[in-house]
CSV table of C-alpha atoms in Angstrom, one decimal:
chain,number,residue,atom,x,y,z
A,1,MET,CA,20.0,-6.5,-1.2
A,2,SER,CA,20.4,-3.7,-3.6
A,3,PRO,CA,21.2,-0.3,-2.0
A,4,ARG,CA,18.6,1.2,-4.3
A,5,VAL,CA,15.8,-1.0,-3.0
A,6,TYR,CA,16.9,-0.3,0.6
A,7,LYS,CA,16.7,3.5,0.0
A,8,SER,CA,13.3,3.1,-1.7
A,9,ASP,CA,12.0,1.1,1.3
A,10,LYS,CA,13.3,3.8,3.7
A,11,ARG,CA,11.7,6.5,1.6
A,12,GLN,CA,8.4,4.7,1.5
A,13,SER,CA,8.5,4.1,5.3
A,14,ALA,CA,9.3,7.8,5.9
A,15,ALA,CA,6.5,8.9,3.6
A,16,GLU,CA,4.0,6.6,5.4
A,17,GLU,CA,5.2,7.9,8.8
A,18,THR,CA,4.6,11.5,7.5
A,19,ARG,CA,1.1,10.5,6.3
A,20,GLN,CA,0.2,9.0,9.7
A,21,ARG,CA,1.5,12.1,11.4
A,22,ILE,CA,-0.7,14.3,9.2
A,23,LEU,CA,-3.8,12.2,9.8
A,24,ALA,CA,-3.1,12.2,13.6
A,25,ALA,CA,-2.8,16.0,13.5
A,26,ALA,CA,-6.1,16.3,11.6
A,27,ARG,CA,-7.8,14.0,14.1
A,28,ALA,CA,-6.3,15.9,17.1
A,29,LEU,CA,-7.6,19.2,15.7
A,30,LEU,CA,-11.1,17.8,15.4
A,31,ALA,CA,-11.0,16.2,18.9
A,32,ALA,CA,-9.6,19.4,20.6
A,33,PRO,CA,-11.8,21.0,23.3
A,34,LYS,CA,-12.0,24.1,21.2
A,35,PRO,CA,-12.4,22.8,17.6
A,36,THR,CA,-10.8,24.7,14.8
A,37,GLN,CA,-11.9,24.9,11.2
A,38,ILE,CA,-10.1,22.0,9.4
A,39,SER,CA,-7.9,23.4,6.6
A,40,VAL,CA,-4.8,22.3,4.9
A,41,ASP,CA,-2.9,25.2,6.6
A,42,ALA,CA,-4.1,24.3,10.1
A,43,ILE,CA,-3.3,20.6,9.6
A,44,ALA,CA,0.1,21.4,8.1
A,45,LYS,CA,0.9,23.6,11.1
A,46,ALA,CA,-0.3,21.0,13.6
A,47,ALA,CA,1.7,18.2,11.9
A,48,ASP,CA,4.8,20.4,11.5
A,49,VAL,CA,4.9,19.9,7.7
A,50,SER,CA,4.5,22.2,4.7
A,51,ARG,CA,1.3,22.6,2.7
A,52,GLN,CA,3.1,21.0,-0.2
A,53,THR,CA,3.8,17.9,1.9
A,54,ILE,CA,0.1,17.4,2.4
A,55,TYR,CA,-0.6,17.9,-1.3
A,56,ASN,CA,2.2,15.4,-2.1
A,57,ALA,CA,0.9,12.9,0.4
A,58,PHE,CA,-2.8,13.2,-0.3
A,59,GLY,CA,-3.3,15.2,-3.5
A,60,GLY,CA,-5.2,17.9,-1.6
A,61,LYS,CA,-7.9,18.4,1.1
A,62,SER,CA,-10.4,15.8,-0.5
A,63,GLY,CA,-7.7,13.1,-0.5
A,64,LEU,CA,-6.7,14.0,3.1
A,65,LEU,CA,-10.3,13.8,4.2
A,66,GLU,CA,-10.8,10.4,2.4
A,67,ALA,CA,-7.7,9.1,4.1
A,68,LEU,CA,-9.0,10.4,7.5
A,69,PHE,CA,-12.3,8.6,7.0
A,70,ASP,CA,-10.4,5.4,6.1
A,71,SER,CA,-8.2,5.8,9.1
A,72,LEU,CA,-11.2,6.2,11.5
A,73,ALA,CA,-12.8,3.1,10.0
A,74,THR,CA,-9.6,1.1,10.5
A,75,ARG,CA,-9.2,2.4,14.0
A,76,ALA,CA,-12.8,1.3,14.8
A,77,GLU,CA,-12.1,-2.2,13.3
A,78,ILE,CA,-15.3,-2.2,11.1
A,79,ASP,CA,-16.0,-5.8,10.3
A,80,LEU,CA,-18.4,-5.9,7.3
A,81,PRO,CA,-17.1,-9.3,6.2
A,82,ALA,CA,-18.7,-10.8,9.3
A,83,ALA,CA,-22.0,-9.4,8.2
A,84,PHE,CA,-21.6,-10.8,4.7
A,85,ALA,CA,-20.5,-14.2,6.1
A,86,ALA,CA,-23.6,-14.5,8.2
A,87,ALA,CA,-25.9,-17.4,7.2
A,88,ASP,CA,-29.3,-15.6,7.5
A,89,PRO,CA,-30.6,-12.1,6.9
A,90,ASP,CA,-31.4,-11.5,10.5
A,91,THR,CA,-27.9,-12.2,11.7
A,92,ALA,CA,-26.4,-10.4,8.7
A,93,LEU,CA,-28.4,-7.2,9.5
A,94,ARG,CA,-27.5,-7.4,13.2
A,95,ARG,CA,-23.8,-7.7,12.4
A,96,PHE,CA,-24.1,-4.9,9.9
A,97,ALA,CA,-25.7,-2.6,12.5
A,98,GLU,CA,-23.2,-3.6,15.1
A,99,SER,CA,-20.3,-2.9,12.8
A,100,PHE,CA,-21.4,0.7,12.1
A,101,CYS,CA,-22.4,1.4,15.7
A,102,ARG,CA,-18.8,0.3,16.7
A,103,PHE,CA,-17.5,2.8,14.1
A,104,TRP,CA,-19.7,5.7,15.4
A,105,ALA,CA,-18.8,4.9,19.0
A,106,SER,CA,-15.1,4.8,18.3
A,107,ASP,CA,-14.7,8.6,17.8
A,108,PRO,CA,-18.0,10.4,18.2
A,109,VAL,CA,-16.6,13.8,18.8
A,110,VAL,CA,-14.5,13.8,15.7
A,111,ILE,CA,-17.4,12.3,13.6
A,112,ARG,CA,-19.9,14.8,15.0
A,113,ARG,CA,-17.6,17.7,14.2
A,114,LEU,CA,-16.9,16.5,10.7
A,115,ARG,CA,-20.6,16.3,10.1
A,116,GLY,CA,-21.3,19.7,11.7
A,117,MET,CA,-18.6,21.3,9.5
A,118,ALA,CA,-20.1,19.8,6.4
A,119,VAL,CA,-23.0,22.2,6.7
A,120,MET,CA,-20.6,25.0,5.7
A,121,ASP,CA,-18.2,23.0,3.6
A,122,SER,CA,-19.6,21.7,0.3
A,123,GLU,CA,-16.5,19.5,-0.4
A,124,LEU,CA,-16.8,17.8,3.0
A,125,ASP,CA,-20.6,17.5,2.6
A,126,ARG,CA,-20.1,15.7,-0.7
A,127,LEU,CA,-17.5,13.3,0.8
A,128,LEU,CA,-19.8,12.5,3.7
A,129,ARG,CA,-22.8,11.9,1.4
A,130,GLU,CA,-20.7,9.6,-0.7
A,131,ARG,CA,-19.7,7.6,2.4
A,132,ASP,CA,-23.4,7.4,3.5
A,133,ASP,CA,-24.3,6.2,0.0
A,134,MET,CA,-21.7,3.5,0.3
A,135,ARG,CA,-23.3,2.3,3.5
A,136,ARG,CA,-26.7,2.1,1.7
A,137,THR,CA,-25.1,0.3,-1.2
A,138,ALA,CA,-23.5,-2.2,1.2
A,139,LEU,CA,-26.8,-2.8,2.9
A,140,THR,CA,-28.6,-3.5,-0.4
A,141,THR,CA,-25.8,-5.8,-1.5
A,142,LEU,CA,-25.9,-7.6,1.8
A,143,LEU,CA,-29.6,-8.5,1.3
A,144,ASP,CA,-29.2,-9.2,-2.4
A,145,ALA,CA,-26.5,-11.7,-1.6
A,146,ARG,CA,-29.1,-13.7,0.3
A,147,GLU,CA,-31.6,-13.4,-2.4
A,148,GLN,CA,-33.7,-11.1,-0.2
A,149,THR,CA,-35.2,-8.3,-2.1
A,150,ALA,CA,-36.1,-5.4,0.2
A,151,ALA,CA,-38.3,-2.5,-0.7
A,152,ASP,CA,-36.6,0.9,-1.1
A,153,GLU,CA,-38.5,2.2,1.9
A,154,THR,CA,-37.3,-0.7,4.1
A,155,ILE,CA,-33.7,-0.1,3.0
A,156,ASP,CA,-34.1,3.7,3.7
A,157,VAL,CA,-35.3,3.1,7.2
A,158,ILE,CA,-32.6,0.6,8.0
A,159,TRP,CA,-30.0,2.9,6.4
A,160,GLN,CA,-31.2,5.7,8.7
A,161,LEU,CA,-31.2,3.5,11.8
A,162,THR,CA,-27.5,2.6,11.1
A,163,GLY,CA,-26.4,6.2,10.5
A,164,PHE,CA,-24.4,8.3,12.9
A,165,GLU,CA,-27.3,10.7,13.7
A,166,THR,CA,-29.4,7.8,15.1
A,167,TYR,CA,-26.5,6.3,17.1
A,168,ASP,CA,-25.3,9.7,18.4
A,169,GLY,CA,-28.8,10.8,19.3
A,170,LEU,CA,-29.4,7.7,21.4
A,171,ALA,CA,-26.0,7.8,23.0
A,172,ARG,CA,-26.2,11.5,23.9
A,173,ARG,CA,-29.8,11.1,25.3
A,174,ASP,CA,-28.4,9.2,28.2
A,175,PRO,CA,-24.6,9.7,28.5
A,176,ALA,CA,-24.4,7.0,31.2
A,177,ARG,CA,-25.8,4.4,28.8
A,178,ASP,CA,-23.1,1.9,27.7
A,179,PRO,CA,-22.3,2.0,24.0
A,180,ALA,CA,-23.0,-1.7,23.8
A,181,ALA,CA,-26.5,-1.0,25.0
A,182,VAL,CA,-27.0,1.6,22.3
A,183,THR,CA,-25.6,-0.9,19.7
A,184,ALA,CA,-28.0,-3.6,20.9
A,185,LEU,CA,-30.9,-1.2,20.7
A,186,VAL,CA,-30.0,-0.2,17.1
A,187,ALA,CA,-29.4,-3.8,16.0
A,188,THR,CA,-32.8,-4.9,17.5
A,189,ALA,CA,-34.6,-2.0,15.7
A,190,VAL,CA,-33.0,-2.9,12.4
A,191,THR,CA,-34.1,-6.6,12.6
A,192,ALA,CA,-37.5,-5.6,13.7
A,193,VAL,CA,-38.0,-3.2,10.8
A,194,TYR,CA,-36.9,-5.9,8.4
A,195,ALA,CA,-39.2,-8.5,9.9
A,196,ALA,CA,-42.2,-6.1,10.1
A,197,ALA,CA,-41.7,-5.1,6.4
A,198,GLY,CA,-42.1,-8.8,5.5
A,199,ASP,CA,-39.3,-8.5,2.9
């Protein structure tokens, strides 16, 4: 093996380790009992790196937040391929709902705080809206793939039902309720809306 390749592999491994440390620091700040405003400076301090390291690793705050969203999704083991592989629309929609509920349940405090902070942070608000739009696009694609054309109103209701606010509202209404029960409730509501719409 060439020494140059070995050094390059070591450098890439070290860079990835630094990226993961920065993402873990960002998540820890958001999950802290007393949350702090998420900023490049605060994250750099928590991760024990320089501001420039964050810019080098992510290109800035937007890139860091995008990576954080991806990291949360990976951690939650979102499984949209299972929804797309389902044979019928009912099963596909149920798996779609279950996948997103699993995501919302995986780190509700962090997700809640990110969404709360977006009220005062236009950049974060834009990124979250883009993510929500991606969920709506995936939902439309899921039905189109089965040659099921749903009215915009039906898509809107299902999209709302599979959003964080719906999941979080149901979960917080009864803290003793098992997340699986909330997921089942959302999935049942989604399939009922689709059936009632007659799409």
